[in-house]
PDB file of C-alpha atoms in Angstrom:
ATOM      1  CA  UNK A   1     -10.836 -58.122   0.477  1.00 44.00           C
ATOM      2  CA  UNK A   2     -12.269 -57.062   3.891  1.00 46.00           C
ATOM      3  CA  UNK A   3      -8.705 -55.426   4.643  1.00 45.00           C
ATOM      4  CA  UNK A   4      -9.345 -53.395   1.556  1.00 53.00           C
ATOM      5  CA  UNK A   5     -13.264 -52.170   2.472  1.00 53.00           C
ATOM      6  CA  UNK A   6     -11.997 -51.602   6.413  1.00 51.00           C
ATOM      7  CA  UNK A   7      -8.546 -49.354   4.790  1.00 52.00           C
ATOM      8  CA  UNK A   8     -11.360 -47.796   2.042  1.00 51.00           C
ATOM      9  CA  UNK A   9     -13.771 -47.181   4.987  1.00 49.00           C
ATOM     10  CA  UNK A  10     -11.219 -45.514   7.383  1.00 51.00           C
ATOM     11  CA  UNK A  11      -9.718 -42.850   4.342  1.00 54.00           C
ATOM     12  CA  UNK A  12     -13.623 -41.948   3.780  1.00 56.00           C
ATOM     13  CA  UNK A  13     -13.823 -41.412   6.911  1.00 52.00           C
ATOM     14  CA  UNK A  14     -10.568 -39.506   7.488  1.00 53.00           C
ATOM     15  CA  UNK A  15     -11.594 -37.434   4.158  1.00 51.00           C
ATOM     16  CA  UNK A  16     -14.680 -36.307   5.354  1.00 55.00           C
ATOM     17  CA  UNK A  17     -13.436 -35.443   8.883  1.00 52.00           C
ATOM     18  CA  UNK A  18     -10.568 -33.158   7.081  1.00 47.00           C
ATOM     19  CA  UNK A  19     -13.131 -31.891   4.753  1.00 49.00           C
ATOM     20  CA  UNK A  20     -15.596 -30.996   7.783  1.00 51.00           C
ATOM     21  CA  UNK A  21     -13.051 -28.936   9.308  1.00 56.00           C
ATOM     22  CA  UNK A  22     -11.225 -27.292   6.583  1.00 53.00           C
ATOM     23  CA  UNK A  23     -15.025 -26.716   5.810  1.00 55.00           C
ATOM     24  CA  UNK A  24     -15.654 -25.005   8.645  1.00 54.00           C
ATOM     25  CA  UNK A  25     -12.967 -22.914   9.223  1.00 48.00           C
ATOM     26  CA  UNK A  26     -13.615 -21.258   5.971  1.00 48.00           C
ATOM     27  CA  UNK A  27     -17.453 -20.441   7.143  1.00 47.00           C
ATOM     28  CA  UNK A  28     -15.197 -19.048  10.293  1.00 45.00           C
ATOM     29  CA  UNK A  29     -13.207 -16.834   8.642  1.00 49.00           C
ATOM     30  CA  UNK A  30     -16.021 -15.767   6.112  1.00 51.00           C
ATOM     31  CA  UNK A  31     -18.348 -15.269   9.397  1.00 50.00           C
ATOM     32  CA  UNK A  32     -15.734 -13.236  10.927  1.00 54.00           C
ATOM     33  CA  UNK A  33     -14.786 -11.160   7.647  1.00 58.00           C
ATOM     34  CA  UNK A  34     -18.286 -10.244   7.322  1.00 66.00           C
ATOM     35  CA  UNK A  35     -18.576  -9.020  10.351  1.00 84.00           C
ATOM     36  CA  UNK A  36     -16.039  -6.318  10.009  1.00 96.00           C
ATOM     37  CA  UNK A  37     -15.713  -2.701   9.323  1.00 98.00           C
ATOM     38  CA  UNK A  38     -13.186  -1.308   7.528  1.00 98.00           C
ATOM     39  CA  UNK A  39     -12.021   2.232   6.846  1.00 98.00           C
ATOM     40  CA  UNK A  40      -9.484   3.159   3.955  1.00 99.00           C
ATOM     41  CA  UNK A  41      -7.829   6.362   4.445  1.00 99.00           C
ATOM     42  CA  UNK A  42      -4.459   7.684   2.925  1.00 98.00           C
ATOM     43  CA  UNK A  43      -3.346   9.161  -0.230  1.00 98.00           C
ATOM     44  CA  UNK A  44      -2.723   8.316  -3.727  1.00 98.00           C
ATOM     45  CA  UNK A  45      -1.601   4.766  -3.245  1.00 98.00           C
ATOM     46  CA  UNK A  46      -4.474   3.688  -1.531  1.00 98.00           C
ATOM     47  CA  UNK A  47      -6.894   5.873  -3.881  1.00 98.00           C
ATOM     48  CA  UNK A  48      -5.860   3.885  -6.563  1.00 98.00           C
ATOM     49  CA  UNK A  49      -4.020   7.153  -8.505  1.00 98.00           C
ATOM     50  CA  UNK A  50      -2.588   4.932 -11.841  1.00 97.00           C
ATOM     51  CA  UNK A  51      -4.934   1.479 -11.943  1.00 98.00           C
ATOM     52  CA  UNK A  52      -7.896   3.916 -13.655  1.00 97.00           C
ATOM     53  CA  UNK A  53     -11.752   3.423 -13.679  1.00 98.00           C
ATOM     54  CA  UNK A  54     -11.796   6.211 -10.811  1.00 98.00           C
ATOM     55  CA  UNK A  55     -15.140   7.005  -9.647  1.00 98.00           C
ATOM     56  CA  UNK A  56     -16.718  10.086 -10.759  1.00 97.00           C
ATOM     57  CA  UNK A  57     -18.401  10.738  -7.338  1.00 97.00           C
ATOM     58  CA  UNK A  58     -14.239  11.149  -6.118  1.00 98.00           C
ATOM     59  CA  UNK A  59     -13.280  14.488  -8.086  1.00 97.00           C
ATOM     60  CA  UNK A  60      -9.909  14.908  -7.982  1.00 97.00           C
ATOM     61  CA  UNK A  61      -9.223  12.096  -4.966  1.00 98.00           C
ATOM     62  CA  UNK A  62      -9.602  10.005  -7.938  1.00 98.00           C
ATOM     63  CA  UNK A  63     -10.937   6.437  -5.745  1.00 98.00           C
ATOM     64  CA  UNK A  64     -10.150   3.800  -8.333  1.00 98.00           C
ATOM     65  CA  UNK A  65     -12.645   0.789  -8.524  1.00 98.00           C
ATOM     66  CA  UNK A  66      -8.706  -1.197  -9.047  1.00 98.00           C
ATOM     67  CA  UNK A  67      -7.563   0.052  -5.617  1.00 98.00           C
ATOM     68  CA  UNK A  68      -6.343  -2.747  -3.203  1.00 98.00           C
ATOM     69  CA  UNK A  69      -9.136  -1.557  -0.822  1.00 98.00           C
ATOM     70  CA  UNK A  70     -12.152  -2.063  -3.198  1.00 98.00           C
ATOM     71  CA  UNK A  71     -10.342  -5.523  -4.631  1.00 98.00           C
ATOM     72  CA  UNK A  72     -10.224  -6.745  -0.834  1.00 98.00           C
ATOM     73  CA  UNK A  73     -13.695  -5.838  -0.341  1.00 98.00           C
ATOM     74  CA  UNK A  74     -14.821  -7.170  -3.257  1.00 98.00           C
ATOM     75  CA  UNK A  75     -13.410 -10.470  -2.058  1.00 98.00           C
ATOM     76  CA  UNK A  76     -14.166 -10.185   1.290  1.00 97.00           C
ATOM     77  CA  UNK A  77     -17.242  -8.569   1.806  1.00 97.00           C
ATOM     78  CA  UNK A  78     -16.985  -6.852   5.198  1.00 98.00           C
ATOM     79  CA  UNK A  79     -20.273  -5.600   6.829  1.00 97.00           C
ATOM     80  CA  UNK A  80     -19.124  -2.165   5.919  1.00 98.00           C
ATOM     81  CA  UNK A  81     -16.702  -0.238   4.338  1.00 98.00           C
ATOM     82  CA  UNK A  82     -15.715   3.322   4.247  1.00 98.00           C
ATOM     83  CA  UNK A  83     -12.951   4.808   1.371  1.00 98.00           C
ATOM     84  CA  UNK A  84     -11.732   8.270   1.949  1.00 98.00           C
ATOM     85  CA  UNK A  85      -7.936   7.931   0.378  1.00 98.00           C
ATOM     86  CA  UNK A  86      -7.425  10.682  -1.706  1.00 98.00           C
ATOM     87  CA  UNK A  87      -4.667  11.713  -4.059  1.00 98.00           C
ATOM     88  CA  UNK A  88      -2.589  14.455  -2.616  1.00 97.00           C
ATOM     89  CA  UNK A  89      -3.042  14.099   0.828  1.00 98.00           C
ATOM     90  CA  UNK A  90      -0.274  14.558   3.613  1.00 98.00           C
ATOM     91  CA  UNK A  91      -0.543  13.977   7.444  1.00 98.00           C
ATOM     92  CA  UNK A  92      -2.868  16.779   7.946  1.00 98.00           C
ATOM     93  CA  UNK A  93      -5.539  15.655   4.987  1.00 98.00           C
ATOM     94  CA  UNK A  94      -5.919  12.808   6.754  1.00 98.00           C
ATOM     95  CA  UNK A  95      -6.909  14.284  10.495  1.00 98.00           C
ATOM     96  CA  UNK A  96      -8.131  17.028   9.268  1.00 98.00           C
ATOM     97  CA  UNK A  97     -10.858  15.141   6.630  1.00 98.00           C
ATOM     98  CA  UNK A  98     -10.535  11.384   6.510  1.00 98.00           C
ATOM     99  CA  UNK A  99     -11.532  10.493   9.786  1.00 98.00           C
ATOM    100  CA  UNK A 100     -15.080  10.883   9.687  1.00 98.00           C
ATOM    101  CA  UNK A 101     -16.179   7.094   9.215  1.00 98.00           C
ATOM    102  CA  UNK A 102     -14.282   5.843  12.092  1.00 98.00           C
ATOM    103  CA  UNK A 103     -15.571   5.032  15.518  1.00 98.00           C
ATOM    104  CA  UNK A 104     -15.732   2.319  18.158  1.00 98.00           C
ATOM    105  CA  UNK A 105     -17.205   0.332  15.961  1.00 98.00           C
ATOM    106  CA  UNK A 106     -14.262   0.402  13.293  1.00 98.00           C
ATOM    107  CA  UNK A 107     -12.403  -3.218  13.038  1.00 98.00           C
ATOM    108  CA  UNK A 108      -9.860  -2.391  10.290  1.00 98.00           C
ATOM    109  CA  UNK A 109      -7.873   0.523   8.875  1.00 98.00           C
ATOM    110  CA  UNK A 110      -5.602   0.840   6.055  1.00 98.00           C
ATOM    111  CA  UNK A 111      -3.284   3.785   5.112  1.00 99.00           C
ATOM    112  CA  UNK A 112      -0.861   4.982   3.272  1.00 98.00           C
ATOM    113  CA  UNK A 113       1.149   8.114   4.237  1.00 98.00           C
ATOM    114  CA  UNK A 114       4.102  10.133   4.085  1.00 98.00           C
ATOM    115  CA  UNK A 115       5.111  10.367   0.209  1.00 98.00           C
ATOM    116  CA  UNK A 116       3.950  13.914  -0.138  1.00 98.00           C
ATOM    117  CA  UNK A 117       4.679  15.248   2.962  1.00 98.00           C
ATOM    118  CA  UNK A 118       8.571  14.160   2.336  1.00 98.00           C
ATOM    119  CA  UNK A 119       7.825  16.328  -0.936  1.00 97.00           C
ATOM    120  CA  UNK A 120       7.424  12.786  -3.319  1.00 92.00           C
ATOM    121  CA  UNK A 121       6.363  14.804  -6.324  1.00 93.00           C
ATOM    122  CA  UNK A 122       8.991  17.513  -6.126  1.00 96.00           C
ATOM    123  CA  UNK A 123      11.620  14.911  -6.017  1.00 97.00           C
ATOM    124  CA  UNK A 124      10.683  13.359  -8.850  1.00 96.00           C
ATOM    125  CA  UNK A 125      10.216  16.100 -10.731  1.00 94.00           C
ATOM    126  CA  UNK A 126      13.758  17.718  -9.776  1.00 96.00           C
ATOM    127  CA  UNK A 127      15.198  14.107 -11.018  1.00 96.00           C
ATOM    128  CA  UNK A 128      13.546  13.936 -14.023  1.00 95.00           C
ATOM    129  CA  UNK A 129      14.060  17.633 -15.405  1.00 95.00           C
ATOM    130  CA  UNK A 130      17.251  19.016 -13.580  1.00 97.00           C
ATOM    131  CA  UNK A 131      20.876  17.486 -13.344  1.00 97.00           C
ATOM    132  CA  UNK A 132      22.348  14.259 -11.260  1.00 98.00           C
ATOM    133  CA  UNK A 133      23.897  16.125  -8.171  1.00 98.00           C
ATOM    134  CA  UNK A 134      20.673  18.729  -8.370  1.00 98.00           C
ATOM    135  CA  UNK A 135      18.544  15.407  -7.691  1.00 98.00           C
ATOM    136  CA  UNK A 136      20.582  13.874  -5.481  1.00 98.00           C
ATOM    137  CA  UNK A 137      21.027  16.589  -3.501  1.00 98.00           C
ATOM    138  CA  UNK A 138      17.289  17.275  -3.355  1.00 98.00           C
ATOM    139  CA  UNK A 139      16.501  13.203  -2.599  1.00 98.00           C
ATOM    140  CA  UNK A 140      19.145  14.121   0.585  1.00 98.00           C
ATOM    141  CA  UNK A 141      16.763  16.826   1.456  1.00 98.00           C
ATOM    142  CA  UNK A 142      13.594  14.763   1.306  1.00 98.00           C
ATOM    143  CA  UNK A 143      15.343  11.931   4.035  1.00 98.00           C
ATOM    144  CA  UNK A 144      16.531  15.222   6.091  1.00 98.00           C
ATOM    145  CA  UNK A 145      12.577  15.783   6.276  1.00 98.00           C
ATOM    146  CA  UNK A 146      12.132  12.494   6.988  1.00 98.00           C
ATOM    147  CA  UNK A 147      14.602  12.118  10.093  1.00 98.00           C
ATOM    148  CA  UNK A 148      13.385  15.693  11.650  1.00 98.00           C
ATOM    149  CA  UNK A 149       9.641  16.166  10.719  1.00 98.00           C
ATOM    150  CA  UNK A 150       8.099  13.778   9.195  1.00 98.00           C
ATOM    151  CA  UNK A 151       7.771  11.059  12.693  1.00 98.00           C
ATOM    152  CA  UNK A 152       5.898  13.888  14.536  1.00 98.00           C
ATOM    153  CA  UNK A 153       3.325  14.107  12.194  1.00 98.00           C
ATOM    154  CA  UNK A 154       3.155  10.428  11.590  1.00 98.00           C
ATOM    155  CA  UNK A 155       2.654  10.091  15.253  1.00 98.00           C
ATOM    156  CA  UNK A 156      -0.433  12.830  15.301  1.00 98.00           C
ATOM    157  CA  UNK A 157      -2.100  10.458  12.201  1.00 98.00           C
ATOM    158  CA  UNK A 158      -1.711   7.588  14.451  1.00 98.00           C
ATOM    159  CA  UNK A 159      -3.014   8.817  17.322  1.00 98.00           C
ATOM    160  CA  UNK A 160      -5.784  10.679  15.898  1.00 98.00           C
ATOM    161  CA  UNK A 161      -6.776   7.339  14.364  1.00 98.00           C
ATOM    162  CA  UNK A 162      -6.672   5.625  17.754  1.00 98.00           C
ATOM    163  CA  UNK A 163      -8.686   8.378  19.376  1.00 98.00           C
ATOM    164  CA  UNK A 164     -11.666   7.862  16.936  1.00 98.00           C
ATOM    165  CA  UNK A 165     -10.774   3.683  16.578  1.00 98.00           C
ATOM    166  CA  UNK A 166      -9.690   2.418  19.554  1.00 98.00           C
ATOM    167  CA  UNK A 167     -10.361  -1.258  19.125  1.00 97.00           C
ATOM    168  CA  UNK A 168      -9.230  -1.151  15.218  1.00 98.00           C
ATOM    169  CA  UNK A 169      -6.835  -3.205  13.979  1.00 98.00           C
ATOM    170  CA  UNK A 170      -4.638  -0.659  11.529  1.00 98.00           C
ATOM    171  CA  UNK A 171      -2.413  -2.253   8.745  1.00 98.00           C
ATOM    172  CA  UNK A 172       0.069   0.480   7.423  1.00 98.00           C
ATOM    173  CA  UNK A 173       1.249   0.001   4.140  1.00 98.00           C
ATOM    174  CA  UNK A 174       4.894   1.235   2.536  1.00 98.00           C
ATOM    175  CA  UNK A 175       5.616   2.666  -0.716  1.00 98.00           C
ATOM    176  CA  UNK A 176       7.544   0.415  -3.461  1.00 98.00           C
ATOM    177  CA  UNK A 177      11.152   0.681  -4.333  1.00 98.00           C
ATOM    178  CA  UNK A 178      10.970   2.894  -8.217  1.00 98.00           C
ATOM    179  CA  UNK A 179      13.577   1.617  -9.879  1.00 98.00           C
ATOM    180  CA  UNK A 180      14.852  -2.314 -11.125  1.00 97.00           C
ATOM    181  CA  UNK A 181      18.725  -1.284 -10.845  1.00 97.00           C
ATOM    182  CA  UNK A 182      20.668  -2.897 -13.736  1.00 95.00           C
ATOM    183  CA  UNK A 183      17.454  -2.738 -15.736  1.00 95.00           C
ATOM    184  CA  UNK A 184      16.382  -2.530 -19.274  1.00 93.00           C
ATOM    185  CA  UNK A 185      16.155   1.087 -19.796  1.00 94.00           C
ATOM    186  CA  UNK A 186      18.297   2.819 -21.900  1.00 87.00           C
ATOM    187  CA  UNK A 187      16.832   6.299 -21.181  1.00 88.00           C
ATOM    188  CA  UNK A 188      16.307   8.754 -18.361  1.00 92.00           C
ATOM    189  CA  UNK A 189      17.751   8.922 -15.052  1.00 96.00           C
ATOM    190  CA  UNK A 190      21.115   7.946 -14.184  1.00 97.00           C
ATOM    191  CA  UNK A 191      21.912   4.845 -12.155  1.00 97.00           C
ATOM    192  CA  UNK A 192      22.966   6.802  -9.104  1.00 97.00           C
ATOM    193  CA  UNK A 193      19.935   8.731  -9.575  1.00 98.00           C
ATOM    194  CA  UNK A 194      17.944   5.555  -9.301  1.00 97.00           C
ATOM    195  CA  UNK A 195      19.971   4.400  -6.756  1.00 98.00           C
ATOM    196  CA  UNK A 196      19.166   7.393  -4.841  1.00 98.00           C
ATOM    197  CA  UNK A 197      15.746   7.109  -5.203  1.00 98.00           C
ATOM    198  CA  UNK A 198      15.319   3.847  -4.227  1.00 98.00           C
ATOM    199  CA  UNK A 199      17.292   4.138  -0.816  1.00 98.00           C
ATOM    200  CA  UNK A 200      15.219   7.635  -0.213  1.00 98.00           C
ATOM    201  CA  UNK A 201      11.948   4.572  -0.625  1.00 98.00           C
ATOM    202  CA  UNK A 202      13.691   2.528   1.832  1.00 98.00           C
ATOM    203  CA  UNK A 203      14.206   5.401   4.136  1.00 98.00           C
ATOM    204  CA  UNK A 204      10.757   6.643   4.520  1.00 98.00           C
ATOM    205  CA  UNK A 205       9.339   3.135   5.007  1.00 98.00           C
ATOM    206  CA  UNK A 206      11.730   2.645   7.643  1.00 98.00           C
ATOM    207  CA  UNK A 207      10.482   5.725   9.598  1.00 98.00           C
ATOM    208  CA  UNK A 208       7.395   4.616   8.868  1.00 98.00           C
ATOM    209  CA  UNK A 209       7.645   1.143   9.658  1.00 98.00           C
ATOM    210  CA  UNK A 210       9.403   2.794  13.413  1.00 98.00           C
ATOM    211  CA  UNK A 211       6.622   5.287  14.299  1.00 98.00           C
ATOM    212  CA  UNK A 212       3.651   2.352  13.360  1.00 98.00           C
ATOM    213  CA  UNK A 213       4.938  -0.247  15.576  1.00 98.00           C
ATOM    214  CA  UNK A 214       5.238   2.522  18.407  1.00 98.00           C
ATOM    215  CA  UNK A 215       1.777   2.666  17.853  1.00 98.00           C
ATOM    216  CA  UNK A 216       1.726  -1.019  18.219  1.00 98.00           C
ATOM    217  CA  UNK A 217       0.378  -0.538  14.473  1.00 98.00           C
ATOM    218  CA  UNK A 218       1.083  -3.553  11.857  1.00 98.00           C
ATOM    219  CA  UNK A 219       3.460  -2.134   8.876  1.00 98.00           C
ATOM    220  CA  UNK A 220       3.651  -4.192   5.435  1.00 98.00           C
ATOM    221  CA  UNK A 221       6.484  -3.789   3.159  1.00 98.00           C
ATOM    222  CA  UNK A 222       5.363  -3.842  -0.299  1.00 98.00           C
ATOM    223  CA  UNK A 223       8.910  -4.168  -1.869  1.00 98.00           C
ATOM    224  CA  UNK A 224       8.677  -8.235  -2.074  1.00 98.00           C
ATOM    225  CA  UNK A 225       6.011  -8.039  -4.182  1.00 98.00           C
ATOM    226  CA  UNK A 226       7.114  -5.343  -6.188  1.00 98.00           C
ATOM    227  CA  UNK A 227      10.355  -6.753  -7.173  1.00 98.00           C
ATOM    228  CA  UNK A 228      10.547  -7.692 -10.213  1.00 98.00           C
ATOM    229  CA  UNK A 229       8.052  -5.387 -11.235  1.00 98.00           C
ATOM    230  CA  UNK A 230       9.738  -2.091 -10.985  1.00 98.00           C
ATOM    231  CA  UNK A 231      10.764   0.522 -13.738  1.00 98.00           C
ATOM    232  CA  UNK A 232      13.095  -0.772 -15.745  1.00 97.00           C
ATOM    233  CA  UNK A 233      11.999  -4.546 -15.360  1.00 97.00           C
ATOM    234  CA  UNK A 234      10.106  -4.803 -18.135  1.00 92.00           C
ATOM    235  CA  UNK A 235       6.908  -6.395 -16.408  1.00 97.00           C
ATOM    236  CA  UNK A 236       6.481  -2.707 -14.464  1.00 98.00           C
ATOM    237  CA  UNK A 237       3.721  -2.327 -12.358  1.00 98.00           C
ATOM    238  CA  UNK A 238       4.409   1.118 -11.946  1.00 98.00           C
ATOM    239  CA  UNK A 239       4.318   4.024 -13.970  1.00 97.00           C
ATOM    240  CA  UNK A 240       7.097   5.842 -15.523  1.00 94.00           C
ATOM    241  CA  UNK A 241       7.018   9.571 -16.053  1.00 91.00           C
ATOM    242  CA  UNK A 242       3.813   9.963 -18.355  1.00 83.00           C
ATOM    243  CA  UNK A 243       3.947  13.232 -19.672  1.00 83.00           C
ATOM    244  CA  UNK A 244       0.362  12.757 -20.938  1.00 81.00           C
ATOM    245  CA  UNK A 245      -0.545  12.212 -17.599  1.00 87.00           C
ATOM    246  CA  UNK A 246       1.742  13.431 -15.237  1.00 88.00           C
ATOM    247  CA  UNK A 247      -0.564  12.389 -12.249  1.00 91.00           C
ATOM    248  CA  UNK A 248      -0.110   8.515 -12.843  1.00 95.00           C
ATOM    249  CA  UNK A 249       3.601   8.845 -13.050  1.00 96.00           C
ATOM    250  CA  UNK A 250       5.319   6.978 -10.924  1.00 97.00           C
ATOM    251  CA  UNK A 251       1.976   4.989  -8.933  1.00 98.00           C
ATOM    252  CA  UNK A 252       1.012   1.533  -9.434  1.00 98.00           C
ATOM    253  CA  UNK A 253      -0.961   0.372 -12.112  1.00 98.00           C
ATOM    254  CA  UNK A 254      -4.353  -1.614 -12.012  1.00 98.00           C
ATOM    255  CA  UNK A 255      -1.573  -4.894 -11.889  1.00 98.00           C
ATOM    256  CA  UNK A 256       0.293  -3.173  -8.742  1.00 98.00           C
ATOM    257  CA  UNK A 257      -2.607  -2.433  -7.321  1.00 98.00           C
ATOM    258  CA  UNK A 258      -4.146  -6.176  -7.550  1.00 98.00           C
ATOM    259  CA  UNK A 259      -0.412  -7.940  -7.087  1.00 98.00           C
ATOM    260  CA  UNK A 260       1.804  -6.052  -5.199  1.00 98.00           C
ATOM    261  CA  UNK A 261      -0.845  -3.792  -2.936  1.00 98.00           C
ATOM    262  CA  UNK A 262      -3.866  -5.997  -2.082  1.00 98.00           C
ATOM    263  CA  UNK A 263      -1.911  -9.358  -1.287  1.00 98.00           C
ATOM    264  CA  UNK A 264       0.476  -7.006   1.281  1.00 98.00           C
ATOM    265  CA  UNK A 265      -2.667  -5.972   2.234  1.00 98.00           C
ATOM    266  CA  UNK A 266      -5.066  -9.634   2.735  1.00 98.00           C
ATOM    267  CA  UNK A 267      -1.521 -11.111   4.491  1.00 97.00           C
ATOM    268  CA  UNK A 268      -1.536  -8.216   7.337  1.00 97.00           C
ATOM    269  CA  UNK A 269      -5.892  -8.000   7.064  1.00 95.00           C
TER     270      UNK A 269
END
């Protein structure tokens, strides 16, 4: 019996010890979350172009209330917290009017950037109106821009951002693979035209990935949460062409957004 109340005694004792700390590492990290400020910048990915409930006071950025940035900050609470993202932008959108918020003060940046300076839209739309070798060729094109232009102006984003941030911490985020190869549809593009597209993904996150670590820069892949949940999987989290609304096409919905974007996002944050 006394064995039993000195054994009972100890685990109480051990519970509450692993309680206090697991305790108080939480009110850490909360502390030290609170304390930040963040800055979202990039284009439609980051906007939220695709999840919906976009904020009027956006126009035609269209800053969704289901972006990964507002979902982290809704979670996370940072001291403060800046969204310029807009849909549309390139390389130069971003220096030359997203930068405003940041300054020494700035503790974390997120982008996304790249798609529409490699000419995302056109690409898609050459593949989804005009012939197999017409799209392939032009998804060749896009990774030609990719190998000779599109680091430079990666690299004046990056620096820029440095200039104005210097003690940031800047997470850069990828684009998704399109297409679940093998899929369910029965419709549309080819399979080499899929095929095509997806490498042409792989290709500019690679670049990407290249020019953000030279910046000493943390890159997150958002393919591993994507698969499964591509075109053609039937549990997409992206949107196919929409001729309703061809802006959404092929961006995330609110459920890409919340599982593929913001958990890349929280793991690198």
């Amino acid at each position: 019996m006394k064995l039993s109340r000195i054994t009972a005694f100890t685990s109480s004792l051990l519970l509450g010890a692993v309680l206090a700390l697991t305790t108080g590492a939480g009110a850490a990290q909360a502390a030290e979350t609170a304390a930040l400020d963040y800055v979202a910048l990039g284009d439609s990915y980051s906007s939220g172009v695709g999840a919906g409930s976009y904020d009027s006071a956006s126009g035609d950025c269209k800053r969704s209330t289901r972006a990964f940035p507002v979902l982290w900050v809704n979670a996370n609470s940072p001291s403060s917290f800046a969204f310029t993202a807009c849909s549309g932008a390139r390389t130069g959108d971003v220096t030359s009017s997203q930068l405003g918020p940041l300054s020494a003060a700035t503790d974390l940046v997120s982008i996304t950037i790249g798609g529409n300076d490699a000419g995302f839209a056109d690409v898609m739309t050459t593949c989804v109106l005009q012939s197999e070798s017409t799209c392939i060729n032009r998804v060749n094109q896009a990774k030609g821009y990719v190998d000779s232009t599109l680091p430079g102006k990666l690299d004046a984003v990056y620096s820029a951002i440095r200039t104005k941030a210097p003690a940031a911490r800047v997470v850069v985020l990828g684009y998704p693979r399109f297409y679940k190869l093998g899929g369910g549809c029965i419709a549309g593009l080819s399979e080499n035209e899929r095929t095509a597209i997806n490498n042409a993904a792989d290709y500019l996150n690679a670049a990407t990935a290249k020019r953000a670590a030279d910046h000493g820069y943390t890159f997150t892949s958002v393919v591993p949460a994507f698969t499964g949940h591509e075109i053609c999987s039937g549990s997409a989290w992206l949107h196919s062409v929409n001729w309703l609304n061809i802006g959404e096409s092929y961006h995330p919905t609110a459920s890409g957004q919340s599982g593929g974007y913001l958990p890349s996002f929280r793991s690198a944050a």
